[in-house]
mmCIF file with all atom_site columns, C-alpha atoms in Angstrom:
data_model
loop_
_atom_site.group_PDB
_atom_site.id
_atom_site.type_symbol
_atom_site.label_atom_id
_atom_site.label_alt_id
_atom_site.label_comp_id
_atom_site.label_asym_id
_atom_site.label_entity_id
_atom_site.label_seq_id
_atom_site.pdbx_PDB_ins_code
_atom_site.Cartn_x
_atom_site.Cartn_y
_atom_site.Cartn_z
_atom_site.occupancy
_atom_site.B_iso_or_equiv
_atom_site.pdbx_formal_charge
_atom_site.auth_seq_id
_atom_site.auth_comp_id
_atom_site.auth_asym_id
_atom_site.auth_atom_id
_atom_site.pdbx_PDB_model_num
ATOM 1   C CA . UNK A 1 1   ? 1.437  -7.483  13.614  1.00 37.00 ? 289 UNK A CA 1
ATOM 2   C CA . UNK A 1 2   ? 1.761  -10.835 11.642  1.00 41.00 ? 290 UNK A CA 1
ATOM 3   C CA . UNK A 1 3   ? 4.869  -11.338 9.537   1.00 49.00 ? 291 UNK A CA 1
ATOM 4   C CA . UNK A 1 4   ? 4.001  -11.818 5.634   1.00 53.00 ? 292 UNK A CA 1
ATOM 5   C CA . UNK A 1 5   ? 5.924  -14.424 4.152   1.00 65.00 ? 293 UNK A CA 1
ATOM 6   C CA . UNK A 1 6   ? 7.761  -12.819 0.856   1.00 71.00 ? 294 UNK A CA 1
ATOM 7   C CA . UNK A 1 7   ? 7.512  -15.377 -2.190  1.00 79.00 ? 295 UNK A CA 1
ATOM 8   C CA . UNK A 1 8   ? 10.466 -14.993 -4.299  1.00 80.00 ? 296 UNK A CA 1
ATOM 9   C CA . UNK A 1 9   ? 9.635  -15.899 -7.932  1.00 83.00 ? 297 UNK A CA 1
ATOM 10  C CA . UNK A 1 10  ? 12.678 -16.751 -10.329 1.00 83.00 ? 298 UNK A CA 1
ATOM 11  C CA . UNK A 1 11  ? 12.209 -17.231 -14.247 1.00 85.00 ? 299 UNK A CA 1
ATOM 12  C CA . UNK A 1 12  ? 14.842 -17.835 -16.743 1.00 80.00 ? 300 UNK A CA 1
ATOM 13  C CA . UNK A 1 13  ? 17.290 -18.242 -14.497 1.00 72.00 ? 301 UNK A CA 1
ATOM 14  C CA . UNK A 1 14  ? 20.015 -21.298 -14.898 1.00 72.00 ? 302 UNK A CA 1
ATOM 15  C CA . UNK A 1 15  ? 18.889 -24.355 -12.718 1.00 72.00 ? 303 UNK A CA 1
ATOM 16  C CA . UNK A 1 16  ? 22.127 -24.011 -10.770 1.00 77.00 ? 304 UNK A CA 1
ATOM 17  C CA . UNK A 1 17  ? 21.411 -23.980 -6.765  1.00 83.00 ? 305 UNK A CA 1
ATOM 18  C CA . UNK A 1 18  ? 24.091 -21.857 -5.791  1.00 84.00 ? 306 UNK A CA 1
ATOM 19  C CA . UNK A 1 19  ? 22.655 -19.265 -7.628  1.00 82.00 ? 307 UNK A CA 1
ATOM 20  C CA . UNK A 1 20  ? 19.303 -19.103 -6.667  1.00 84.00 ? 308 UNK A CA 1
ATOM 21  C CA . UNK A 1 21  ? 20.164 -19.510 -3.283  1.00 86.00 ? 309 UNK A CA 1
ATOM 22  C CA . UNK A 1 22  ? 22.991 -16.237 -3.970  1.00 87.00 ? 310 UNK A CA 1
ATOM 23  C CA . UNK A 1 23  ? 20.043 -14.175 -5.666  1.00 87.00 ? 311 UNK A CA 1
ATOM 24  C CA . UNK A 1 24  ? 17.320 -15.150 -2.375  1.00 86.00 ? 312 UNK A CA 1
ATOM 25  C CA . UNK A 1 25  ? 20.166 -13.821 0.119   1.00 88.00 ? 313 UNK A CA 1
ATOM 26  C CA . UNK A 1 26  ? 21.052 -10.949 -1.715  1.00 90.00 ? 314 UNK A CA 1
ATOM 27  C CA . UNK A 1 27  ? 17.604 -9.907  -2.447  1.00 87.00 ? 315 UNK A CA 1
ATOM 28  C CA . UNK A 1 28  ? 16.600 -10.460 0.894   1.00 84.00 ? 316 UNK A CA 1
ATOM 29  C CA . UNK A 1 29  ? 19.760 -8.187  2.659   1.00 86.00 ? 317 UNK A CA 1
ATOM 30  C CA . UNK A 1 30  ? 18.479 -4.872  0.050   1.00 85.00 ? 318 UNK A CA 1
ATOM 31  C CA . UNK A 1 31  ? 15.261 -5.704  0.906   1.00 83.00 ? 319 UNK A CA 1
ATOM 32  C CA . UNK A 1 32  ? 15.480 -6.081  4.701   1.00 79.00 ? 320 UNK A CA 1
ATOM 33  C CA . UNK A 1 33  ? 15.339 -1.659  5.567   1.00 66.00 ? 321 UNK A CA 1
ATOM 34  C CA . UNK A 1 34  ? 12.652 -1.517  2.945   1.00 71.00 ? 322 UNK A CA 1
ATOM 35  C CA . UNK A 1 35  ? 9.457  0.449   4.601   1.00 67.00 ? 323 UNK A CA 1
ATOM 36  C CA . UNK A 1 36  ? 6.105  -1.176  3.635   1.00 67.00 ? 324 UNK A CA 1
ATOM 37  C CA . UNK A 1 37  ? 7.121  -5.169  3.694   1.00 74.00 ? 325 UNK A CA 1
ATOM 38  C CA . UNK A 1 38  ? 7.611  -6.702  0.357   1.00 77.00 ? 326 UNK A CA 1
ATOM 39  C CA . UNK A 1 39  ? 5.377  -9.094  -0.705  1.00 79.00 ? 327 UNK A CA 1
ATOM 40  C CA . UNK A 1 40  ? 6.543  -10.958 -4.293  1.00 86.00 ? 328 UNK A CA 1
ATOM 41  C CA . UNK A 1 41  ? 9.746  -10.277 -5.719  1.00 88.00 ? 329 UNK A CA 1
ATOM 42  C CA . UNK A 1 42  ? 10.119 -11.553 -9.318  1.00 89.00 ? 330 UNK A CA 1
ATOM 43  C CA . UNK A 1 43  ? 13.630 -12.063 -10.962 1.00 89.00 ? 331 UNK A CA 1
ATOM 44  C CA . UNK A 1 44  ? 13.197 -12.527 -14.767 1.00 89.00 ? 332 UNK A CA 1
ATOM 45  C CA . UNK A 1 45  ? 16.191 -13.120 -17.044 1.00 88.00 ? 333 UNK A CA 1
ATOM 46  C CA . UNK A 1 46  ? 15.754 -12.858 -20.756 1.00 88.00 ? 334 UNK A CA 1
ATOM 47  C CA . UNK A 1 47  ? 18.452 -14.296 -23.299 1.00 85.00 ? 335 UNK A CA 1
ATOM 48  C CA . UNK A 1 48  ? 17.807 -11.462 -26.097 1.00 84.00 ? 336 UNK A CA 1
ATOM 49  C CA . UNK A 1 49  ? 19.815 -13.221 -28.946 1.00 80.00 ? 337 UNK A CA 1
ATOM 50  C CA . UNK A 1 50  ? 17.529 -16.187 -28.427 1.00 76.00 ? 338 UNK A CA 1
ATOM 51  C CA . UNK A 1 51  ? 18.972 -19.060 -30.715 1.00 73.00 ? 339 UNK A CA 1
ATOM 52  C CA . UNK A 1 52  ? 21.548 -16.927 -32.359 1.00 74.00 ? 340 UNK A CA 1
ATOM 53  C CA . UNK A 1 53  ? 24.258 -17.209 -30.067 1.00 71.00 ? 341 UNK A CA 1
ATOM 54  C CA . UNK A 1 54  ? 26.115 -13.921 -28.505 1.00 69.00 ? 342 UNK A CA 1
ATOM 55  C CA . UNK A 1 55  ? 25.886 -13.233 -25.122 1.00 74.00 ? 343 UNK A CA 1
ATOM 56  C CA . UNK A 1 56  ? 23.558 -11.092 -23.751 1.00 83.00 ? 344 UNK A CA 1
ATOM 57  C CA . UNK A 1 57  ? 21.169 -11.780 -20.540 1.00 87.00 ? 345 UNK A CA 1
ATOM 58  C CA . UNK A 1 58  ? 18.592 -9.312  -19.593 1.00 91.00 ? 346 UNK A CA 1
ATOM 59  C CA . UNK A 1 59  ? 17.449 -9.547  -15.547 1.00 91.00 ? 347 UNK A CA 1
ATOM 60  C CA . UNK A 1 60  ? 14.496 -7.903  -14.363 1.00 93.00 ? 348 UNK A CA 1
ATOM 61  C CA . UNK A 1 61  ? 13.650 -7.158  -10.706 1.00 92.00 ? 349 UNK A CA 1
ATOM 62  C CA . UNK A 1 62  ? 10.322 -6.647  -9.542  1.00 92.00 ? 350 UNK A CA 1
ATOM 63  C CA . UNK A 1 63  ? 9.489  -5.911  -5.671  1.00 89.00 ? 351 UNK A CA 1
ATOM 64  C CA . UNK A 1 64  ? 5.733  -5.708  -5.097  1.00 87.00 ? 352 UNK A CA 1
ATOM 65  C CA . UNK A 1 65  ? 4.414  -3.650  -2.312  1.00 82.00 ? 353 UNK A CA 1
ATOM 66  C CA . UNK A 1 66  ? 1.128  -3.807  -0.296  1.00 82.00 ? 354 UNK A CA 1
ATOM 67  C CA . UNK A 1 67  ? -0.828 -0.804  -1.024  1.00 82.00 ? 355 UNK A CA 1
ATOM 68  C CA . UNK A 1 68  ? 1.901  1.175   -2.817  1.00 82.00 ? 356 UNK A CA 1
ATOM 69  C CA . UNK A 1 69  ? 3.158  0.695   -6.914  1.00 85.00 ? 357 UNK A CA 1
ATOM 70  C CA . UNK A 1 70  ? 5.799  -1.931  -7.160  1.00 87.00 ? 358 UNK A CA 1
ATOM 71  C CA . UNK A 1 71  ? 9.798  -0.971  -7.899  1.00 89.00 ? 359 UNK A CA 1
ATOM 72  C CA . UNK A 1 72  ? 11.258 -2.204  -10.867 1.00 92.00 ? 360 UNK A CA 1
ATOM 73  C CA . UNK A 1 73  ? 14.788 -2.149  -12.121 1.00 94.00 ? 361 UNK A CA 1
ATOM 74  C CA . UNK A 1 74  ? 16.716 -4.242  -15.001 1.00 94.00 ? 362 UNK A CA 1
ATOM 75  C CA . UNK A 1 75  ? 20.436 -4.195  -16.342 1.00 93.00 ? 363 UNK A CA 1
ATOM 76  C CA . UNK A 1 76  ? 21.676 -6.254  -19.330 1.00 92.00 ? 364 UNK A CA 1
ATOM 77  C CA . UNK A 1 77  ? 25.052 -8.079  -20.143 1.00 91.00 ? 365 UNK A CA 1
ATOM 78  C CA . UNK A 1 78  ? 27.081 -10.528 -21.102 1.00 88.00 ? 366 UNK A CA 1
ATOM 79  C CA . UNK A 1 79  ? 26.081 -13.299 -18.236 1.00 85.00 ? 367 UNK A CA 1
ATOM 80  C CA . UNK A 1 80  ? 22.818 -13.977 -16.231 1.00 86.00 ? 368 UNK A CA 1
ATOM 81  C CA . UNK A 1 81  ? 25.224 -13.431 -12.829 1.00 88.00 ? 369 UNK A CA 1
ATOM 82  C CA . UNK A 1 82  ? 26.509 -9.912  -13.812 1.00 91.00 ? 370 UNK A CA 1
ATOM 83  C CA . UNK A 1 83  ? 22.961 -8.811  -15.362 1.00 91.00 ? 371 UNK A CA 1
ATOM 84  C CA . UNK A 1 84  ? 21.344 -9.731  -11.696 1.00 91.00 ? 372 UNK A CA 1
ATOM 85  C CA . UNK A 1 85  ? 24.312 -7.625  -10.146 1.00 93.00 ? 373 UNK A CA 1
ATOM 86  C CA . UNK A 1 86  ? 23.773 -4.754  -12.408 1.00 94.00 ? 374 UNK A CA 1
ATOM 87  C CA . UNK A 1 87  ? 19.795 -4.632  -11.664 1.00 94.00 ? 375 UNK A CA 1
ATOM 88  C CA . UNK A 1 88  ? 20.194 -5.412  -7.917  1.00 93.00 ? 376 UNK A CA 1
ATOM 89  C CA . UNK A 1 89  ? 22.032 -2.251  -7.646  1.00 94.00 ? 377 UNK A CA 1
ATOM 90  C CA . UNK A 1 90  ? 19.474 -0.382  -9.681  1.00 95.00 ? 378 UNK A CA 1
ATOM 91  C CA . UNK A 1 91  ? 17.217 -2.033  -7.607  1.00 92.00 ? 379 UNK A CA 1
ATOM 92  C CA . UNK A 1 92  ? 18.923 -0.040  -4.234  1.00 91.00 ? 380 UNK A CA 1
ATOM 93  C CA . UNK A 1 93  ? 19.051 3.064   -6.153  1.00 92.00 ? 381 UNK A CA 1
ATOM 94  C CA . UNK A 1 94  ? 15.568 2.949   -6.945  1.00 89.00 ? 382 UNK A CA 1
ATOM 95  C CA . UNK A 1 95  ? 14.826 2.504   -3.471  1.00 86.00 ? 383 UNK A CA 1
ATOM 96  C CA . UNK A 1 96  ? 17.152 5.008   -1.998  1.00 87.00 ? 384 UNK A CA 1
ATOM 97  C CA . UNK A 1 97  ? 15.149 7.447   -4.051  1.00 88.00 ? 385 UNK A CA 1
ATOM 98  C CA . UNK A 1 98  ? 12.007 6.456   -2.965  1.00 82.00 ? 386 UNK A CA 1
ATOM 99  C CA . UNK A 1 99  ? 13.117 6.411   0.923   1.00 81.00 ? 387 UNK A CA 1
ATOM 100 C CA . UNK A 1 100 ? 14.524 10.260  0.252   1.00 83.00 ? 388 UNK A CA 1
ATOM 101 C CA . UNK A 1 101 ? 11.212 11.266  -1.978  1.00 81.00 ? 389 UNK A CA 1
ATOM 102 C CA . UNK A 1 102 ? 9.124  10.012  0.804   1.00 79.00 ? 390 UNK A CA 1
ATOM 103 C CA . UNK A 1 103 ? 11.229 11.560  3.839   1.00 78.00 ? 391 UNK A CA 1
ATOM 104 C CA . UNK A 1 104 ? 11.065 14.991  1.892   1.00 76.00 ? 392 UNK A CA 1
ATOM 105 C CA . UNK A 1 105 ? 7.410  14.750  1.092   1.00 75.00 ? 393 UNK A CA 1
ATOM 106 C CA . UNK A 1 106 ? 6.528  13.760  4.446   1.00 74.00 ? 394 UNK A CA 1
ATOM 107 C CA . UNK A 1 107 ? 8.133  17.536  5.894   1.00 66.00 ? 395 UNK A CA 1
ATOM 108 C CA . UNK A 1 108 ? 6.100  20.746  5.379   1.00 65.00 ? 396 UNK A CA 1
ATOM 109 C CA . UNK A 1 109 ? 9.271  23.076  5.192   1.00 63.00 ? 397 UNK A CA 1
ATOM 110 C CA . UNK A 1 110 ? 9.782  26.597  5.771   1.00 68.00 ? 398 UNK A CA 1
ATOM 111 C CA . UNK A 1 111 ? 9.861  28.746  2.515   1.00 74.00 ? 399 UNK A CA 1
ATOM 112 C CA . UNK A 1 112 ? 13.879 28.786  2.942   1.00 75.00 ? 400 UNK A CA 1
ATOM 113 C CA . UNK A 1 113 ? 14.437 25.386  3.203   1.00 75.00 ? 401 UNK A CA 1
ATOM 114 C CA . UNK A 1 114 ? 12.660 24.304  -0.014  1.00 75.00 ? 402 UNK A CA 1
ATOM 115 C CA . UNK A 1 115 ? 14.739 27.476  -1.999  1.00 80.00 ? 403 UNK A CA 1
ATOM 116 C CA . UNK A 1 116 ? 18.053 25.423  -0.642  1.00 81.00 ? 404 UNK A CA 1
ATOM 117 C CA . UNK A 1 117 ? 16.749 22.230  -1.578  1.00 78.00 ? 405 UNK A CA 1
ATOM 118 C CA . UNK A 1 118 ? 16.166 23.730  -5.357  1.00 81.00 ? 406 UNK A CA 1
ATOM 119 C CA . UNK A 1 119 ? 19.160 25.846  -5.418  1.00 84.00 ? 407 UNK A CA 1
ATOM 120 C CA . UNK A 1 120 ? 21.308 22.434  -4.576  1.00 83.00 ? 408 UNK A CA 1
ATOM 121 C CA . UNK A 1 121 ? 19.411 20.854  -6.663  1.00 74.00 ? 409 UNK A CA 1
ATOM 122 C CA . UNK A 1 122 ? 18.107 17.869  -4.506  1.00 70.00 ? 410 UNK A CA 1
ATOM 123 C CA . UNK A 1 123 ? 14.652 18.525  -5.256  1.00 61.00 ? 411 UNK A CA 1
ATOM 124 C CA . UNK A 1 124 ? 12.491 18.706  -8.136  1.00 57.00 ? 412 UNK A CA 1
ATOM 125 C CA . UNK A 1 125 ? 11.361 22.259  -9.177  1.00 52.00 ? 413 UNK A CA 1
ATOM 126 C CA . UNK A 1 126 ? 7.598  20.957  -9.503  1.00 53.00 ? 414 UNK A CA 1
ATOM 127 C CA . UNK A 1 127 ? 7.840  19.785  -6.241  1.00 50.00 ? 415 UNK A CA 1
ATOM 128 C CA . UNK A 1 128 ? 8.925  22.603  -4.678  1.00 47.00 ? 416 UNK A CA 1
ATOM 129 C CA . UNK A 1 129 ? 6.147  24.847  -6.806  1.00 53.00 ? 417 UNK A CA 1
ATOM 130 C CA . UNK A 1 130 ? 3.500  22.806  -4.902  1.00 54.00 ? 418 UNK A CA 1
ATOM 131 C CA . UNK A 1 131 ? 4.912  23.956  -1.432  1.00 50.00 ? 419 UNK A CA 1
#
């Protein structure tokens, strides 16, 4: 199967080398145990006082996925370097979630298991009505 080459897309972001090269690594090591190869990731960082002064960055994540809806996360602070570290980890949350919602839709339980999965409350109540 031939390897898709990932474009990594960074707006907004200070010109500075050693961060964009810290943000490709990074992004590429959550990235790497993701099922369904990314295709574009998109950083986007957002200065929301504009011209006013104040500190406060917004980062946005974006992973798109072939044939699946792309995973989004975003975190805001006081610098462009803490608001990427913030949304990065939203970023693995979101796709720890999505790894576990798959796994557990991917099962067709017994009756018993689903009523432990709802009592411990690791899955969703509509889900398990659909069993």
């Amino acid at each position: 199967m031939p390897t898709r080459s990932l474009s990594f897309e960074i707006r907004g972001a200070s010109r500075s080398p050693e961060l964009r090269s810290l943000m490709r690594r990074r992004l590429t090591r959550v990235l790497d145990g993701l099922r369904g190869s990314p295709i574009a990731v998109r950083a986007s960082f957002t200065d929301l006082n504009g011209p006013k002064g104040g500190q406060a960055d917004r980062c946005v994540l974006s992973v798109g996925r072939p044939r699946r809806p792309a995973v989004r996360a975003e975190h805001t602070a006081a610098s462009q370097r803490t608001a990427f570290d913030g949304a990065l980890a939203a970023l693995e949350r979101a796709i720890r979630r999505g790894r576990e919602r798959e796994r557990d839709l991917r099962r067709f339980p017994k009756k018993y298991f689903v009523a432990s999965r709802v009592v411990s409350g690791r899955m969703p109540r509509r889900a398990a009505a659909t069993r």
